[in-house]
Coordinates of C-alpha atoms and ligand atoms in Angstrom, one line a residue:
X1 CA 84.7 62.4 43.7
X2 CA 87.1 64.3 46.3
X3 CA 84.5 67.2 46.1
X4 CA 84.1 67.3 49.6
X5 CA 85.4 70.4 51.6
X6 CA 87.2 69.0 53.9
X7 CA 86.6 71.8 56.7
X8 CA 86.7 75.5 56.4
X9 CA 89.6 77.0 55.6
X10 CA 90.2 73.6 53.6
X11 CA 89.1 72.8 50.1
X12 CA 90.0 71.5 46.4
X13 CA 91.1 73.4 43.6
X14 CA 91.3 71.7 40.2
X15 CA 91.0 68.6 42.6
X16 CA 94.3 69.5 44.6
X17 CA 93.5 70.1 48.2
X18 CA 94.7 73.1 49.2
X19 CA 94.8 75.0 52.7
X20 CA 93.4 78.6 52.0
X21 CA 95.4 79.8 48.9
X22 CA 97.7 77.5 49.0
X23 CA 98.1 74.0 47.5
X24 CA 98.9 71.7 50.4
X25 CA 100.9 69.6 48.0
X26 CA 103.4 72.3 48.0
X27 CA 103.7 72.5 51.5
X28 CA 104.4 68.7 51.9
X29 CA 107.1 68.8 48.9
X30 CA 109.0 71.8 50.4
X31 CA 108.3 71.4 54.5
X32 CA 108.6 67.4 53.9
X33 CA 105.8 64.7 55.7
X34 CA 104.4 64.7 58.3
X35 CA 103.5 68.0 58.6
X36 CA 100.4 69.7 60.6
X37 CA 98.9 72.8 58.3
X38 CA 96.8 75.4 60.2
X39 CA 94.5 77.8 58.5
X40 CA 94.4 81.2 60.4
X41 CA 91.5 82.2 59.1
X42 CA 89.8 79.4 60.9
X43 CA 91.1 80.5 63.7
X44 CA 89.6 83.9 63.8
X45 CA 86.5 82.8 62.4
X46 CA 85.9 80.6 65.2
X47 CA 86.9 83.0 67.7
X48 CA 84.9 86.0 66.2
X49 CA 81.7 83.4 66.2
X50 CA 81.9 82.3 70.0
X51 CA 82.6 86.3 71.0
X52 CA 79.5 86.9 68.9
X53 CA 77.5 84.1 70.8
X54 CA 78.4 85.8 74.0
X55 CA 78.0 89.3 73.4
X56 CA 75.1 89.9 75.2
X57 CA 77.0 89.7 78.3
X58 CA 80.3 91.1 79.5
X59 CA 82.8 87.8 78.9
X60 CA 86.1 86.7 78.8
X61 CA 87.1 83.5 76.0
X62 CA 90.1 82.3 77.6
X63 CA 91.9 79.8 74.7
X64 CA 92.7 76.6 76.1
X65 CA 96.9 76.0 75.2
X66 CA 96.5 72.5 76.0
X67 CA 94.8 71.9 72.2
X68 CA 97.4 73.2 70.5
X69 CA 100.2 75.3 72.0
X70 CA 102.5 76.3 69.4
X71 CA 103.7 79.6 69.3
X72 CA 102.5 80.8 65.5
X73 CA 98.6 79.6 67.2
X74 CA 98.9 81.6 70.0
X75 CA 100.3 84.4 67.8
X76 CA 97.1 84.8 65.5
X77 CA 94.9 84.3 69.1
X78 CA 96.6 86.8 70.8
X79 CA 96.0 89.6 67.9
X80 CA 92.2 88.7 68.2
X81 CA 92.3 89.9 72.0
X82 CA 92.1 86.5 73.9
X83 CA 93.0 85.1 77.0
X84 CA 94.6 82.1 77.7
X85 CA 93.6 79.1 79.9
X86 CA 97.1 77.3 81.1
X87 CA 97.5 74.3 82.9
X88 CA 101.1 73.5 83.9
X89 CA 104.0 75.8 84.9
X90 CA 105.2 75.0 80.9
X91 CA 102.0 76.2 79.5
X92 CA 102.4 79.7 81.4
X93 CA 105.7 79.9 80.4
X94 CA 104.7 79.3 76.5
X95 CA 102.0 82.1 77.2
X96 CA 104.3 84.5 78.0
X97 CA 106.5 84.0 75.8
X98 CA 104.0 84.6 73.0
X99 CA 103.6 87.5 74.6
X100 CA 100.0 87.5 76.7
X101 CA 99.8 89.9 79.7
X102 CA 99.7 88.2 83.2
X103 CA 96.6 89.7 83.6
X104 CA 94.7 87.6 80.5
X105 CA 96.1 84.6 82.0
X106 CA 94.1 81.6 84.0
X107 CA 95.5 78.5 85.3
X108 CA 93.5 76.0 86.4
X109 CA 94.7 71.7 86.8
X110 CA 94.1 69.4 89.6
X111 CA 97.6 68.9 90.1
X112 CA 99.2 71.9 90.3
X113 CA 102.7 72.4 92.4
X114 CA 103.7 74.4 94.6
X115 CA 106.7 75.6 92.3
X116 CA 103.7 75.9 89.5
X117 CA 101.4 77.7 91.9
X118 CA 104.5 80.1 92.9
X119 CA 105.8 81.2 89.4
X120 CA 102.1 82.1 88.5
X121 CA 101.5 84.4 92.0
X122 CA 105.1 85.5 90.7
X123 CA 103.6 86.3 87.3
X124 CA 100.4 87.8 88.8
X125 CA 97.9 86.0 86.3
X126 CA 93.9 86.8 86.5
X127 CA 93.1 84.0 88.9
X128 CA 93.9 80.3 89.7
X129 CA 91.2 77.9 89.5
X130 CA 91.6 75.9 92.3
X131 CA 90.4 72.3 92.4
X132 CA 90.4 71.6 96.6
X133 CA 90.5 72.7 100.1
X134 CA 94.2 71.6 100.0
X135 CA 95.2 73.3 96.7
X136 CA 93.5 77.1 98.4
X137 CA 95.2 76.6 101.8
X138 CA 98.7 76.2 100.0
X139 CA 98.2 79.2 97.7
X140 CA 97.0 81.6 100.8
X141 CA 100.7 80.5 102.1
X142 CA 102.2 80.8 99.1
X143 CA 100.6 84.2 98.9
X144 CA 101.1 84.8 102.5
X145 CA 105.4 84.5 101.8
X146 CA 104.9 87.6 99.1
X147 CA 102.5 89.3 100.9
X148 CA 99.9 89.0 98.5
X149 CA 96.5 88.4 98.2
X150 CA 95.9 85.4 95.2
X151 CA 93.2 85.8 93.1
X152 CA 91.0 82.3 93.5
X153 CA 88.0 80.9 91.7
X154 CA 86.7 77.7 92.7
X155 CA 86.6 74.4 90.1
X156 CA 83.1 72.9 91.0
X157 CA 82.6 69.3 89.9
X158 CA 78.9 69.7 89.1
X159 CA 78.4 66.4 89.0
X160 CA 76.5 66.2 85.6
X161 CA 76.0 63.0 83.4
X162 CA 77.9 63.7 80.0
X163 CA 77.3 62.9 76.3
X164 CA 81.1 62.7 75.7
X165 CA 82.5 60.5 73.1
X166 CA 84.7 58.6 75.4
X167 CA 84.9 58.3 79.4
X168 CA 88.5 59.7 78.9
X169 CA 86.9 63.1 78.0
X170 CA 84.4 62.8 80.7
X171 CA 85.8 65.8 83.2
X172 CA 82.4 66.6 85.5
X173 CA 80.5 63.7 86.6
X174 CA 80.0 62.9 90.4
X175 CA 83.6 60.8 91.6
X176 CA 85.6 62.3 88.9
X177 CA 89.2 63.3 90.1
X178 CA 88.5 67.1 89.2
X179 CA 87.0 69.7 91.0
X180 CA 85.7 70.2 94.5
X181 CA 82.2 68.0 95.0
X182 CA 79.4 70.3 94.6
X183 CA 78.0 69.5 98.2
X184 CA 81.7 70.5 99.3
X185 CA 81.7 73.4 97.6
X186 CA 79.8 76.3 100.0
X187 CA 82.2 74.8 103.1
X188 CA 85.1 75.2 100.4
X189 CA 84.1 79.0 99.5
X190 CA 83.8 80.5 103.2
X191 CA 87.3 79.0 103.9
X192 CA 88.6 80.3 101.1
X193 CA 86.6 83.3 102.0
X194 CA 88.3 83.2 105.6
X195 CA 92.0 82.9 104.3
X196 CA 94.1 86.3 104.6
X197 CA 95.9 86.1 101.7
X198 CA 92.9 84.5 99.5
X199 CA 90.6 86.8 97.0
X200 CA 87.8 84.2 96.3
X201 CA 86.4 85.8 93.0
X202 CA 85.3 83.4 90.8
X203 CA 83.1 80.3 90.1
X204 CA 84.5 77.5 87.7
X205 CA 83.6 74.1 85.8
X206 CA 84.2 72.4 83.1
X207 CA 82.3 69.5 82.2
X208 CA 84.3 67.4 79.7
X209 CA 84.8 67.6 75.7
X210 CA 83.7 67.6 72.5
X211 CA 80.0 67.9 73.9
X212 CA 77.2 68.3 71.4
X213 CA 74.3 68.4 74.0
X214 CA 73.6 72.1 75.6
X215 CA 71.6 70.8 78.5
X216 CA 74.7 70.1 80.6
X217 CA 76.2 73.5 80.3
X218 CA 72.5 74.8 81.1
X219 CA 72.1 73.0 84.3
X220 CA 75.8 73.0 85.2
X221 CA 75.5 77.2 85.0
X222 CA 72.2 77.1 87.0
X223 CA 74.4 74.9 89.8
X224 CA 77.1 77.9 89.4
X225 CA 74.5 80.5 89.7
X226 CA 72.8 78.9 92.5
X227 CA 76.0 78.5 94.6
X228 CA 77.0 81.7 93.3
X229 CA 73.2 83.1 95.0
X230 CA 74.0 80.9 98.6
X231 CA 77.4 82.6 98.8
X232 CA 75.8 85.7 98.6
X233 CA 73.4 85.1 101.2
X234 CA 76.5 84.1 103.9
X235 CA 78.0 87.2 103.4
X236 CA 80.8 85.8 100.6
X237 CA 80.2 88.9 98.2
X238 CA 83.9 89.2 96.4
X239 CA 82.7 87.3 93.2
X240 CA 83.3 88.4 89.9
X241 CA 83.8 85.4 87.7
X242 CA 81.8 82.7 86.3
X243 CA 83.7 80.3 84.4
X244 CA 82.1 77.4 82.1
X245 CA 84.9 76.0 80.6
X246 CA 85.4 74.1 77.6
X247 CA 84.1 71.7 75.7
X248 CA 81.8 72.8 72.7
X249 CA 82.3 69.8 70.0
X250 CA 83.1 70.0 66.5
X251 CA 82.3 68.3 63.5
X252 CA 84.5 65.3 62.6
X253 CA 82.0 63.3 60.7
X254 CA 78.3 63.6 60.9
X255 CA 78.1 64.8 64.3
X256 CA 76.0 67.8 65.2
X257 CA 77.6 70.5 67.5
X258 CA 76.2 72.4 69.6
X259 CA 74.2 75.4 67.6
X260 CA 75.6 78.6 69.4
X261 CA 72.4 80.8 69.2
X262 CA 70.6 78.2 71.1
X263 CA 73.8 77.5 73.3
X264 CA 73.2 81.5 73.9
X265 CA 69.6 81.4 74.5
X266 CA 70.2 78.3 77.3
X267 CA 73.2 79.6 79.6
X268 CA 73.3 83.4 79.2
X269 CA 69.8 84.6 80.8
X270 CA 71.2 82.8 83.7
X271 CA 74.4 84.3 83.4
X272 CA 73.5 87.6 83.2
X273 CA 71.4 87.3 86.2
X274 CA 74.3 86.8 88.8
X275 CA 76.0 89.9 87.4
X276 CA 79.0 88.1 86.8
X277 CA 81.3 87.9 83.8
X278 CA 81.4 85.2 82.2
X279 CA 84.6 83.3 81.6
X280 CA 85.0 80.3 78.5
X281 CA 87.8 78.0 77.7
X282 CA 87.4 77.0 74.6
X283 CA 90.3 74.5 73.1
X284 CA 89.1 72.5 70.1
X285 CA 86.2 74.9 69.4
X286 CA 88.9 77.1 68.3
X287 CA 91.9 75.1 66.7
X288 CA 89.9 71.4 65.8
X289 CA 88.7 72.2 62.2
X290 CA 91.4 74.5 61.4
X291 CA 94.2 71.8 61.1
X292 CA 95.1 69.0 58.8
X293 CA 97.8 66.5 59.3
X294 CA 99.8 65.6 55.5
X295 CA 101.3 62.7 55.4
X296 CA 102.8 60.5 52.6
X297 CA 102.1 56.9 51.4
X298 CA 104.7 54.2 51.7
X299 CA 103.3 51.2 50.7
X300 CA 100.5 49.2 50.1
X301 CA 100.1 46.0 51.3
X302 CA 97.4 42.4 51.3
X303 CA 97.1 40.7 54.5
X304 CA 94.5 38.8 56.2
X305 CA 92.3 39.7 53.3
X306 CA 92.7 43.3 54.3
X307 CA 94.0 46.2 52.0
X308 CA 96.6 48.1 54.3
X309 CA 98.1 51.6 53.0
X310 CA 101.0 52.1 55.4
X311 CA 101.6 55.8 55.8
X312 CA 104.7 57.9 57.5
X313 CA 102.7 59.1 60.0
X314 CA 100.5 57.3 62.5
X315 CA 99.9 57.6 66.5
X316 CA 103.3 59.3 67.2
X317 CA 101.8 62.3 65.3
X318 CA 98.0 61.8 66.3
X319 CA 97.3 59.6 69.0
X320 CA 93.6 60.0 68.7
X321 CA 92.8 57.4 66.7
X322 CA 94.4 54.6 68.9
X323 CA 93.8 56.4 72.2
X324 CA 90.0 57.0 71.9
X325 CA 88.7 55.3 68.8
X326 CA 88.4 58.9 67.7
X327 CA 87.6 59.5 63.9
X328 CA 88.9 61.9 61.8
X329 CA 88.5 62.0 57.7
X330 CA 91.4 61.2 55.4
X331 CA 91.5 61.8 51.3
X332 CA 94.1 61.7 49.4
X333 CA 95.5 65.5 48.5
X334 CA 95.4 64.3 44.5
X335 CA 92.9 61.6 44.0
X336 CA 93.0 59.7 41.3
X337 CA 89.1 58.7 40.5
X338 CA 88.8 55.4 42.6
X339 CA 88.5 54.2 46.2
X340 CA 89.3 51.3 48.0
X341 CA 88.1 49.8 52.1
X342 CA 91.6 49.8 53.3
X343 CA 93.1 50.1 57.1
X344 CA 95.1 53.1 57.0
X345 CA 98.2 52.5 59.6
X346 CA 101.2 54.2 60.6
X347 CA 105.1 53.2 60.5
X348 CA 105.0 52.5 64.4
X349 CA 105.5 48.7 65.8
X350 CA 102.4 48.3 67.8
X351 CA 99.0 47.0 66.2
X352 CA 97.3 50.0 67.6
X353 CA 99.2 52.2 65.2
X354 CA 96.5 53.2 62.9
X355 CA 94.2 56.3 62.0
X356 CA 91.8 54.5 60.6
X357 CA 90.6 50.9 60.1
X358 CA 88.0 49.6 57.2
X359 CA 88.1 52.8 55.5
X360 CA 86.3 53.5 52.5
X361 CA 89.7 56.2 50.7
X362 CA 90.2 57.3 47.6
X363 CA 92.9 55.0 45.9
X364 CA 96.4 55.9 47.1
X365 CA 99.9 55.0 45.7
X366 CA 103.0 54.7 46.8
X367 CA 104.3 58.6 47.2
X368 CA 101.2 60.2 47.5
X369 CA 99.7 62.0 49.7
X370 CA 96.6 61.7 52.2
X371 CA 95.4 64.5 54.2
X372 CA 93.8 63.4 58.0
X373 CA 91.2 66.4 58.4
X374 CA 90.4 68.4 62.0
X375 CA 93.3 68.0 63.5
X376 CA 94.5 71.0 64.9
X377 CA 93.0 70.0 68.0
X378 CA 94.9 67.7 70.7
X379 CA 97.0 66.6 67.6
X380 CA 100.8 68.3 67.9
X381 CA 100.3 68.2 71.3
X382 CA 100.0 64.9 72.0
X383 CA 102.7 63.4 69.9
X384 CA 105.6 61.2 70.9
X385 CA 108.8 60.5 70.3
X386 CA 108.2 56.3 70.5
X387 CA 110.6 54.4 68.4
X388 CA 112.6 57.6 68.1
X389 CA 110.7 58.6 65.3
X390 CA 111.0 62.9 65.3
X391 CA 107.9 65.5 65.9
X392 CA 106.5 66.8 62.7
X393 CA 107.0 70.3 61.2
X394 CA 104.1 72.6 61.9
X395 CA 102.7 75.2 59.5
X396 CA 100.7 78.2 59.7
X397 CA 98.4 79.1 56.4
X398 CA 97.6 83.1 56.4
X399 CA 95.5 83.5 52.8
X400 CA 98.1 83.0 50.0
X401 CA 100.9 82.6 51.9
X402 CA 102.6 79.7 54.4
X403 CA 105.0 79.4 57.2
X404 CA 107.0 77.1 59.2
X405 CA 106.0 77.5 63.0
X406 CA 107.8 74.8 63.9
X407 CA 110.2 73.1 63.2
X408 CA 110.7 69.7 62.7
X409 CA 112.8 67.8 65.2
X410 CA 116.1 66.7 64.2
X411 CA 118.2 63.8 65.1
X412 CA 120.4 65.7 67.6
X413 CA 117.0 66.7 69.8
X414 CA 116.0 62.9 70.4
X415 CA 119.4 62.4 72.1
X416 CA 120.2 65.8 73.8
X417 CA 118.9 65.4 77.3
X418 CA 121.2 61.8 77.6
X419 CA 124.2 61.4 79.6
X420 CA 126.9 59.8 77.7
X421 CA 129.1 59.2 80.3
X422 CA 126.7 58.9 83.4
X423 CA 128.2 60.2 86.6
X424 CA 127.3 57.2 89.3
X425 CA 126.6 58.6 92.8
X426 CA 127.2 55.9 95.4
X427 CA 124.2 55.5 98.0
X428 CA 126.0 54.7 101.0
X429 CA 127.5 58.3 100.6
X430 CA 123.8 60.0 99.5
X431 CA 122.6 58.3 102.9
X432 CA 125.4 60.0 104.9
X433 CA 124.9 63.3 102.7
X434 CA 121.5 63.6 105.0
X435 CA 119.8 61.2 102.0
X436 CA 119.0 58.5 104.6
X437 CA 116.0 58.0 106.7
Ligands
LLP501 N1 89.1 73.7 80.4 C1 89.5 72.6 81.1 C2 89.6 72.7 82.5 C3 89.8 71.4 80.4 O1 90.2 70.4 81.0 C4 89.8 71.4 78.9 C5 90.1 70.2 78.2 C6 89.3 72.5 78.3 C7 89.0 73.7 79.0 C8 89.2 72.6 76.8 O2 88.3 71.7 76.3 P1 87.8 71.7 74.8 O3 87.2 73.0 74.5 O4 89.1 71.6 74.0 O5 87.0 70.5 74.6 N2 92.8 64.9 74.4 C9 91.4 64.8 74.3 C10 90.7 66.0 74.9 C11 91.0 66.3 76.3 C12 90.4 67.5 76.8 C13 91.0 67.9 78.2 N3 90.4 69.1 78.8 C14 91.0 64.6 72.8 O6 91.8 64.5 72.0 O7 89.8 64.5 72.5

């Protein structure tokens, strides 16, 4: 009963779960529910692990914000020595502001704008990953305007079949939207090659997420390599950078990610054949098992012949469940001795509110509280504001002590960016204001 150790950095004392050293229960009665709880120590372990894996060549692990972006995150990253992997003008800006130097900054997207791809040639990051002929022609202008040279890696689609969860996570397979085509990308390369105000130094891909199979990064590095090799042989010899993104899965039930020595053995021979460093952008790698989301039971409830326990907290706070069927263990933070198949289901007015449906969980109460495990990963990030209901509170767990790292959102912030009394603009005078066609 309630043994079970949730995830590192999680685990019960005198059957109380508690975050590290301290009880989670008293996080939820001082912070209030919902409330995301990190453990820091989770954070480094993970990131000490994957340098370990790699050290056999000269690498770069470049976090990825876009799993979990808060500020007290990328503090404890950031004393480890990483590098950060942005993806929107907003991102860079949060990377700075925790502090990260230009230079251990790389922004990659497919839809990056020219504002976006200005402020980081402003910012003079590591390099852009740049996802089409388009994208490189506009930086080399953008570059050209500060005469500059911008420092460019390629995003290959490698066009590899995936073993990802869900399509949505799918990133690398032929006809995705990412990425230049792989048959594209040697034409790609000498243009970029050609540009003035283009440095071409790098070789990117990223093949989609929580992956447990090491096959595709295997063959997707030997496609890198092996472009990396043509290049070469047409005289494109500016390289330094290969980059094989994200993706390594975690363990969220009885899935088996990827072991890292054999990960090691597959992709790094290859890897330190071209002479390259090696670039990773791990997201949930990092932050997935190291979070917990606390929320608090409202009622119960029969219906249908079903046992509903209606929680505060539901897809505004982790879409994963309702976006991608996506699973993630919940106990209750005191059990009381028995369990019960129940639909665990959030406060918001849609049926596809739920985290989890025909659920075997420990009996719950009105006022207790139930703990959904691994989700510091694409948790805080993705939540909502629908039916006004307010972001949670994030907390950062450091051994025996905790700390608010964010807030949560008050009242005031759902209404601030409205216009109380909107200020109408006529069109007819837009039209003659040079709005008109
Ligand atoms: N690099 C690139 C270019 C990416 O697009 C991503 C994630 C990563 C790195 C990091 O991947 P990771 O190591 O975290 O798997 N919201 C979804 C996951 C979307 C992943 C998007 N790209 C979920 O909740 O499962």
């Amino acid at each position: 009963m309630g043994q079970s150790v949730l995830s590192t950095g999680f685990t019960r004392i005198e059957g109380v779960l508690h975050c590290e050293g301290v009880s989670l229960e008293l996080i939820a009665s001082e912070v209030g529910t919902p409330v995301y709880v990190y453990s820091a120590e989770t954070i480094r372990d993970r990131y000490r692990r994957l340098d370990r894996m790699l050290s056999s060549v000269p690498h770069r692990i470049h976090y990825t914000l876009k799993a979990n972006s808060s500020r007290g995150v990328l503090a404890v990253l950031k004393e480890l020595g990483a590098g950060v992997d942005v993806v929107s003008g907003g991102e860079l800006r949060r990377a700075l502001v925790a502090g990260f130097a230009p230079s251990d900054i790389i922004f990659g997207g497919v839809g990056k704008t020219e504002a976006e791809l200005a402020e980081a040639l402003d910012a003079g990051i590591l390099l852009i990953n740049a996802e089409s002929e388009a994208e490189i022609r506009l930086i080399d202008a953008l570059a050209g305007q500060r005469e500059i040279r911008a420092p460019v890696s390629i995003r290959v689609n490698p066009e590899i079949t995936l073993d990802a969860p869900h399509d949505y996570i799918k990133t690398g397979g032929k006809g995705h939207k990412f990425g230049v085509p792989i048959d594209d990308v040697i034409h790609v390369a000498e243009v970029a090659a050609s540009l003035d105000h283009v440095d071409l130094i790098g070789l990117d891909m990223h093949l989609g997420s929580q992956l447990s199979r090491i096959d595709p990064y295997r063959e997707g590095t030997e496609r890198l390599a092996s472009i990396f090799a043509e290049l070469n042989k047409r005289g494109v010899a500016s390289l330094r950078y290969l980059d094989i993104g994200g993706g390594l899965g975690v363990r969220y039930d009885t899935e088996e990610p990827p072991d890292l020595q054999r990960f090691a053995a597959a992709i790094l021979p290859t890897v330190a054949e071209t002479g390259l460093q090696l670039i990773m952008e791990p997201g949930r790698f990092i932050v997935g098992n190291a979070g917990a989301l606390v929320g608090k039971v409202l009622y119960r409830k029969r219906s249908g012949g079903k046992d509903y326990v209606i929680v505060d907290t539901g897809m505004t706070e982790l879409l994963r469940p309702s976006h991608y069927g996506a699973f993630h263990r919940i106990s209750a933070l005191r059990p009381r001795g028995d369990a019960r198949r129940v639909d665990v289901v959030g406060p918001v007015c849609e049926s596809g509110d739920f985290l989890a449906l025909d659920r075997e969980l420990d009996d719950v109460q009105h006022g207790d509280y139930i703990v959904v495990a691994d989700t510091g990963a694409y948790g805080y990030v993705m939540a909502s504001n629908y039916n006004s209901r307010l972001r949670p509170a994030e907390v950062m767990v450091d051994g025996d002590r905790f700390a608010v790292i964010t807030a949560r959102e008050a009242i005031s912030d759902l209404t601030r960016l409205e216009v109380a009394s909107p200020e109408w603009h006529l069109a007819t005078a837009a039209a003659t204001n040079g709005g008109g066609r």
